[in-house]
């Protein structure tokens, strides 16, 4: 009887996620709960989002996760999602669509994604963007400013001027295409910057 109870409790324990969802800070957050849906147990520091056959121009996102003093921070989970090459969120299990993924900063604070360059929404003046969220394990989660692209004709002067003081640091990137035709952008993240009630 006792071993049966122990066995049952082990099964129940295994069915419960070991890590609770982190507390949301930084004001109302549309989709903040989605960052936990389907999150893998093992998260590499660099993650492929779009499959190799996904239509679109390849894009490599790189960045460093820093604290407010500029010191690299390891073990921070960065979550990204974006539109496809037609400006749509392809249907998936999450309402963030299929083009989504997680990367965990390494000992140097570095993270990365390999994906495709998103298009802006159809018939919209909203610029191309990659949505980003941060999960600080055991502490908090919040969204930060999108990755925007300096060569995007939809980018306004007003948006440009707002970016440096934005949530989680400056999201405006300077895309460079390498000789393999892969766009490269750097998006460093400053933890807690512009996030209200950040602990
Ligand atoms: Fe969007």
PDB file of C-alpha atoms and ligand atoms in Angstrom:
ATOM      1  CA  UNK A   1       0.000   0.000   0.000  1.00  0.00           C
ATOM      2  CA  UNK A   2       2.724   2.410   1.011  1.00  0.00           C
ATOM      3  CA  UNK A   3       4.766   1.829  -2.154  1.00  0.00           C
ATOM      4  CA  UNK A   4       1.571   2.398  -4.181  1.00  0.00           C
ATOM      5  CA  UNK A   5       1.099   5.794  -2.504  1.00  0.00           C
ATOM      6  CA  UNK A   6       4.743   6.686  -3.057  1.00  0.00           C
ATOM      7  CA  UNK A   7       4.410   5.657  -6.701  1.00  0.00           C
ATOM      8  CA  UNK A   8       1.270   7.728  -7.164  1.00  0.00           C
ATOM      9  CA  UNK A   9       2.849  10.792  -5.571  1.00  0.00           C
ATOM     10  CA  UNK A  10       5.866  10.449  -7.855  1.00  0.00           C
ATOM     11  CA  UNK A  11       3.553  10.369 -10.879  1.00  0.00           C
ATOM     12  CA  UNK A  12       1.667  13.437  -9.617  1.00  0.00           C
ATOM     13  CA  UNK A  13       4.919  15.237  -8.876  1.00  0.00           C
ATOM     14  CA  UNK A  14       6.218  14.502 -12.360  1.00  0.00           C
ATOM     15  CA  UNK A  15       3.018  15.881 -13.895  1.00  0.00           C
ATOM     16  CA  UNK A  16       3.415  19.249 -12.172  1.00  0.00           C
ATOM     17  CA  UNK A  17       5.900  21.658 -13.787  1.00  0.00           C
ATOM     18  CA  UNK A  18       8.926  22.030 -11.553  1.00  0.00           C
ATOM     19  CA  UNK A  19       9.139  25.772 -12.129  1.00  0.00           C
ATOM     20  CA  UNK A  20       6.132  27.993 -11.640  1.00  0.00           C
ATOM     21  CA  UNK A  21       5.442  30.729 -14.136  1.00  0.00           C
ATOM     22  CA  UNK A  22       7.313  33.876 -13.214  1.00  0.00           C
ATOM     23  CA  UNK A  23       5.449  36.931 -11.983  1.00  0.00           C
ATOM     24  CA  UNK A  24       4.535  39.479 -14.675  1.00  0.00           C
ATOM     25  CA  UNK A  25       5.901  42.983 -14.063  1.00  0.00           C
ATOM     26  CA  UNK A  26       6.021  46.135 -16.162  1.00  0.00           C
ATOM     27  CA  UNK A  27       2.322  46.834 -16.515  1.00  0.00           C
ATOM     28  CA  UNK A  28      -0.384  45.123 -18.558  1.00  0.00           C
ATOM     29  CA  UNK A  29       1.065  42.543 -20.862  1.00  0.00           C
ATOM     30  CA  UNK A  30      -0.851  41.148 -23.782  1.00  0.00           C
ATOM     31  CA  UNK A  31       0.400  37.612 -24.333  1.00  0.00           C
ATOM     32  CA  UNK A  32       2.811  37.438 -21.388  1.00  0.00           C
ATOM     33  CA  UNK A  33       1.338  34.054 -20.454  1.00  0.00           C
ATOM     34  CA  UNK A  34       2.088  32.716 -23.931  1.00  0.00           C
ATOM     35  CA  UNK A  35       5.830  32.763 -23.269  1.00  0.00           C
ATOM     36  CA  UNK A  36       5.426  29.656 -21.111  1.00  0.00           C
ATOM     37  CA  UNK A  37       3.311  27.647 -23.588  1.00  0.00           C
ATOM     38  CA  UNK A  38       5.503  24.963 -25.087  1.00  0.00           C
ATOM     39  CA  UNK A  39       8.704  26.252 -23.537  1.00  0.00           C
ATOM     40  CA  UNK A  40      11.264  23.424 -23.751  1.00  0.00           C
ATOM     41  CA  UNK A  41      13.177  22.192 -20.694  1.00  0.00           C
ATOM     42  CA  UNK A  42      16.504  22.587 -22.446  1.00  0.00           C
ATOM     43  CA  UNK A  43      17.039  25.995 -24.028  1.00  0.00           C
ATOM     44  CA  UNK A  44      20.222  26.644 -26.010  1.00  0.00           C
ATOM     45  CA  UNK A  45      21.888  30.053 -26.160  1.00  0.00           C
ATOM     46  CA  UNK A  46      21.137  30.193 -29.884  1.00  0.00           C
ATOM     47  CA  UNK A  47      17.881  28.888 -31.331  1.00  0.00           C
ATOM     48  CA  UNK A  48      16.476  28.433 -34.806  1.00  0.00           C
ATOM     49  CA  UNK A  49      12.949  29.857 -35.149  1.00  0.00           C
ATOM     50  CA  UNK A  50      12.098  29.542 -38.864  1.00  0.00           C
ATOM     51  CA  UNK A  51      12.686  26.183 -40.545  1.00  0.00           C
ATOM     52  CA  UNK A  52      15.280  26.267 -43.346  1.00  0.00           C
ATOM     53  CA  UNK A  53      12.502  26.066 -45.964  1.00  0.00           C
ATOM     54  CA  UNK A  54      10.495  28.970 -44.524  1.00  0.00           C
ATOM     55  CA  UNK A  55      10.085  31.616 -47.269  1.00  0.00           C
ATOM     56  CA  UNK A  56      11.853  34.888 -46.539  1.00  0.00           C
ATOM     57  CA  UNK A  57      15.278  36.442 -46.159  1.00  0.00           C
ATOM     58  CA  UNK A  58      17.388  34.760 -43.475  1.00  0.00           C
ATOM     59  CA  UNK A  59      18.013  36.820 -40.355  1.00  0.00           C
ATOM     60  CA  UNK A  60      20.432  36.247 -37.498  1.00  0.00           C
ATOM     61  CA  UNK A  61      19.659  38.040 -34.254  1.00  0.00           C
ATOM     62  CA  UNK A  62      22.435  38.364 -31.718  1.00  0.00           C
ATOM     63  CA  UNK A  63      22.660  40.222 -28.474  1.00  0.00           C
ATOM     64  CA  UNK A  64      23.934  40.411 -24.956  1.00  0.00           C
ATOM     65  CA  UNK A  65      21.842  40.407 -21.815  1.00  0.00           C
ATOM     66  CA  UNK A  66      23.148  43.017 -19.375  1.00  0.00           C
ATOM     67  CA  UNK A  67      22.163  44.342 -15.982  1.00  0.00           C
ATOM     68  CA  UNK A  68      21.745  48.080 -15.422  1.00  0.00           C
ATOM     69  CA  UNK A  69      25.494  48.350 -14.686  1.00  0.00           C
ATOM     70  CA  UNK A  70      26.351  46.763 -18.040  1.00  0.00           C
ATOM     71  CA  UNK A  71      27.467  43.434 -16.595  1.00  0.00           C
ATOM     72  CA  UNK A  72      26.568  40.383 -18.767  1.00  0.00           C
ATOM     73  CA  UNK A  73      23.894  38.158 -17.243  1.00  0.00           C
ATOM     74  CA  UNK A  74      23.830  34.393 -17.792  1.00  0.00           C
ATOM     75  CA  UNK A  75      20.763  32.143 -17.674  1.00  0.00           C
ATOM     76  CA  UNK A  76      18.192  34.724 -18.793  1.00  0.00           C
ATOM     77  CA  UNK A  77      15.531  33.386 -21.179  1.00  0.00           C
ATOM     78  CA  UNK A  78      14.760  35.559 -24.188  1.00  0.00           C
ATOM     79  CA  UNK A  79      11.530  34.735 -26.051  1.00  0.00           C
ATOM     80  CA  UNK A  80      10.916  36.005 -29.575  1.00  0.00           C
ATOM     81  CA  UNK A  81       8.046  35.799 -32.063  1.00  0.00           C
ATOM     82  CA  UNK A  82       7.341  37.522 -35.327  1.00  0.00           C
ATOM     83  CA  UNK A  83       5.406  37.534 -38.581  1.00  0.00           C
ATOM     84  CA  UNK A  84       6.278  35.588 -41.692  1.00  0.00           C
ATOM     85  CA  UNK A  85       7.462  37.034 -45.003  1.00  0.00           C
ATOM     86  CA  UNK A  86       3.863  38.075 -45.773  1.00  0.00           C
ATOM     87  CA  UNK A  87       3.407  39.961 -42.517  1.00  0.00           C
ATOM     88  CA  UNK A  88       1.154  37.362 -40.949  1.00  0.00           C
ATOM     89  CA  UNK A  89       1.456  35.278 -37.791  1.00  0.00           C
ATOM     90  CA  UNK A  90       1.218  31.725 -39.126  1.00  0.00           C
ATOM     91  CA  UNK A  91      -1.290  29.695 -37.148  1.00  0.00           C
ATOM     92  CA  UNK A  92       0.098  27.469 -34.413  1.00  0.00           C
ATOM     93  CA  UNK A  93      -0.737  26.170 -30.956  1.00  0.00           C
ATOM     94  CA  UNK A  94       0.091  29.563 -29.494  1.00  0.00           C
ATOM     95  CA  UNK A  95      -1.663  32.754 -30.515  1.00  0.00           C
ATOM     96  CA  UNK A  96       1.833  34.109 -31.120  1.00  0.00           C
ATOM     97  CA  UNK A  97       1.873  31.831 -34.164  1.00  0.00           C
ATOM     98  CA  UNK A  98       4.460  29.352 -35.331  1.00  0.00           C
ATOM     99  CA  UNK A  99       7.487  31.603 -35.685  1.00  0.00           C
ATOM    100  CA  UNK A 100       8.501  31.718 -32.028  1.00  0.00           C
ATOM    101  CA  UNK A 101      11.360  30.465 -29.892  1.00  0.00           C
ATOM    102  CA  UNK A 102      13.421  30.717 -26.734  1.00  0.00           C
ATOM    103  CA  UNK A 103      17.135  31.293 -26.164  1.00  0.00           C
ATOM    104  CA  UNK A 104      18.984  31.319 -22.823  1.00  0.00           C
ATOM    105  CA  UNK A 105      21.928  33.653 -22.367  1.00  0.00           C
ATOM    106  CA  UNK A 106      25.275  31.884 -21.936  1.00  0.00           C
ATOM    107  CA  UNK A 107      28.131  32.648 -19.529  1.00  0.00           C
ATOM    108  CA  UNK A 108      29.017  35.741 -21.575  1.00  0.00           C
ATOM    109  CA  UNK A 109      25.381  36.887 -21.508  1.00  0.00           C
ATOM    110  CA  UNK A 110      25.004  36.161 -25.225  1.00  0.00           C
ATOM    111  CA  UNK A 111      21.874  34.859 -26.913  1.00  0.00           C
ATOM    112  CA  UNK A 112      20.799  34.457 -30.504  1.00  0.00           C
ATOM    113  CA  UNK A 113      18.106  33.416 -32.981  1.00  0.00           C
ATOM    114  CA  UNK A 114      18.295  32.270 -36.576  1.00  0.00           C
ATOM    115  CA  UNK A 115      15.091  33.003 -38.446  1.00  0.00           C
ATOM    116  CA  UNK A 116      13.731  35.045 -41.338  1.00  0.00           C
ATOM    117  CA  UNK A 117      13.203  38.747 -41.606  1.00  0.00           C
ATOM    118  CA  UNK A 118       9.562  39.519 -40.749  1.00  0.00           C
ATOM    119  CA  UNK A 119       7.419  41.615 -43.071  1.00  0.00           C
ATOM    120  CA  UNK A 120       5.252  44.426 -41.776  1.00  0.00           C
ATOM    121  CA  UNK A 121       1.537  43.709 -41.434  1.00  0.00           C
ATOM    122  CA  UNK A 122      -0.392  43.830 -44.718  1.00  0.00           C
ATOM    123  CA  UNK A 123      -1.822  47.297 -45.491  1.00  0.00           C
ATOM    124  CA  UNK A 124      -0.434  48.747 -42.291  1.00  0.00           C
ATOM    125  CA  UNK A 125       1.931  51.533 -41.301  1.00  0.00           C
ATOM    126  CA  UNK A 126       3.367  49.480 -38.436  1.00  0.00           C
ATOM    127  CA  UNK A 127       7.060  48.752 -39.134  1.00  0.00           C
ATOM    128  CA  UNK A 128       8.612  45.299 -39.373  1.00  0.00           C
ATOM    129  CA  UNK A 129       9.228  44.015 -35.868  1.00  0.00           C
ATOM    130  CA  UNK A 130      10.241  41.059 -33.739  1.00  0.00           C
ATOM    131  CA  UNK A 131       8.442  40.858 -30.398  1.00  0.00           C
ATOM    132  CA  UNK A 132      10.645  40.090 -27.403  1.00  0.00           C
ATOM    133  CA  UNK A 133       9.965  38.994 -23.851  1.00  0.00           C
ATOM    134  CA  UNK A 134      12.363  38.287 -21.014  1.00  0.00           C
ATOM    135  CA  UNK A 135      12.007  35.572 -18.415  1.00  0.00           C
ATOM    136  CA  UNK A 136      14.326  35.971 -15.441  1.00  0.00           C
ATOM    137  CA  UNK A 137      14.058  32.464 -13.965  1.00  0.00           C
ATOM    138  CA  UNK A 138      12.690  32.397 -10.427  1.00  0.00           C
ATOM    139  CA  UNK A 139      12.060  36.161 -10.504  1.00  0.00           C
ATOM    140  CA  UNK A 140       9.910  37.927 -13.092  1.00  0.00           C
ATOM    141  CA  UNK A 141       8.812  38.116 -16.723  1.00  0.00           C
ATOM    142  CA  UNK A 142       7.977  41.114 -18.900  1.00  0.00           C
ATOM    143  CA  UNK A 143       7.919  42.227 -22.507  1.00  0.00           C
ATOM    144  CA  UNK A 144      10.568  44.539 -23.868  1.00  0.00           C
ATOM    145  CA  UNK A 145      10.665  46.775 -26.924  1.00  0.00           C
ATOM    146  CA  UNK A 146      10.475  45.051 -30.284  1.00  0.00           C
ATOM    147  CA  UNK A 147      13.437  44.681 -32.575  1.00  0.00           C
ATOM    148  CA  UNK A 148      13.017  47.308 -35.303  1.00  0.00           C
ATOM    149  CA  UNK A 149      15.110  47.733 -38.441  1.00  0.00           C
ATOM    150  CA  UNK A 150      16.858  50.986 -39.327  1.00  0.00           C
ATOM    151  CA  UNK A 151      16.366  50.439 -43.069  1.00  0.00           C
ATOM    152  CA  UNK A 152      12.599  50.002 -42.735  1.00  0.00           C
ATOM    153  CA  UNK A 153      10.797  52.761 -44.707  1.00  0.00           C
ATOM    154  CA  UNK A 154       7.892  52.592 -42.237  1.00  0.00           C
ATOM    155  CA  UNK A 155      10.069  53.660 -39.327  1.00  0.00           C
ATOM    156  CA  UNK A 156       9.130  57.176 -38.207  1.00  0.00           C
ATOM    157  CA  UNK A 157      11.392  59.797 -36.621  1.00  0.00           C
ATOM    158  CA  UNK A 158       9.190  59.714 -33.548  1.00  0.00           C
ATOM    159  CA  UNK A 159       9.730  55.978 -33.115  1.00  0.00           C
ATOM    160  CA  UNK A 160      13.461  56.331 -33.681  1.00  0.00           C
ATOM    161  CA  UNK A 161      13.778  58.959 -30.995  1.00  0.00           C
ATOM    162  CA  UNK A 162      11.888  56.825 -28.466  1.00  0.00           C
ATOM    163  CA  UNK A 163      13.934  53.670 -28.915  1.00  0.00           C
ATOM    164  CA  UNK A 164      17.111  54.339 -26.855  1.00  0.00           C
ATOM    165  CA  UNK A 165      15.147  54.838 -23.628  1.00  0.00           C
ATOM    166  CA  UNK A 166      12.771  51.987 -24.371  1.00  0.00           C
ATOM    167  CA  UNK A 167      11.832  48.905 -22.405  1.00  0.00           C
ATOM    168  CA  UNK A 168      14.827  46.632 -22.014  1.00  0.00           C
ATOM    169  CA  UNK A 169      17.139  48.970 -23.901  1.00  0.00           C
ATOM    170  CA  UNK A 170      17.320  50.147 -27.478  1.00  0.00           C
ATOM    171  CA  UNK A 171      15.417  47.912 -29.909  1.00  0.00           C
ATOM    172  CA  UNK A 172      16.470  49.767 -33.044  1.00  0.00           C
ATOM    173  CA  UNK A 173      18.963  47.655 -34.996  1.00  0.00           C
ATOM    174  CA  UNK A 174      21.247  48.360 -37.959  1.00  0.00           C
ATOM    175  CA  UNK A 175      20.751  45.404 -40.302  1.00  0.00           C
ATOM    176  CA  UNK A 176      23.814  44.319 -42.268  1.00  0.00           C
ATOM    177  CA  UNK A 177      23.709  41.632 -44.920  1.00  0.00           C
ATOM    178  CA  UNK A 178      26.703  39.304 -44.964  1.00  0.00           C
ATOM    179  CA  UNK A 179      28.160  37.695 -48.097  1.00  0.00           C
ATOM    180  CA  UNK A 180      25.887  34.657 -47.639  1.00  0.00           C
ATOM    181  CA  UNK A 181      22.870  36.942 -47.855  1.00  0.00           C
ATOM    182  CA  UNK A 182      22.011  36.605 -44.173  1.00  0.00           C
ATOM    183  CA  UNK A 183      20.787  39.745 -42.415  1.00  0.00           C
ATOM    184  CA  UNK A 184      22.572  40.357 -39.096  1.00  0.00           C
ATOM    185  CA  UNK A 185      21.238  42.451 -36.268  1.00  0.00           C
ATOM    186  CA  UNK A 186      22.387  43.055 -32.720  1.00  0.00           C
ATOM    187  CA  UNK A 187      19.819  43.663 -29.977  1.00  0.00           C
ATOM    188  CA  UNK A 188      21.368  44.051 -26.535  1.00  0.00           C
ATOM    189  CA  UNK A 189      18.978  43.811 -23.615  1.00  0.00           C
ATOM    190  CA  UNK A 190      19.217  45.838 -20.407  1.00  0.00           C
ATOM    191  CA  UNK A 191      17.281  43.978 -17.741  1.00  0.00           C
ATOM    192  CA  UNK A 192      14.633  46.040 -15.990  1.00  0.00           C
ATOM    193  CA  UNK A 193      15.172  49.232 -18.014  1.00  0.00           C
ATOM    194  CA  UNK A 194      11.866  51.103 -18.276  1.00  0.00           C
ATOM    195  CA  UNK A 195      10.007  48.308 -16.471  1.00  0.00           C
ATOM    196  CA  UNK A 196       7.692  49.576 -13.731  1.00  0.00           C
ATOM    197  CA  UNK A 197       7.705  47.647 -10.400  1.00  0.00           C
ATOM    198  CA  UNK A 198      10.874  45.842 -11.465  1.00  0.00           C
ATOM    199  CA  UNK A 199      12.296  44.271  -8.287  1.00  0.00           C
TER     200      UNK A 199
HETATM  201 FE1  LIG B   1       3.318  42.174 -33.965  1.00  0.00          FE
END
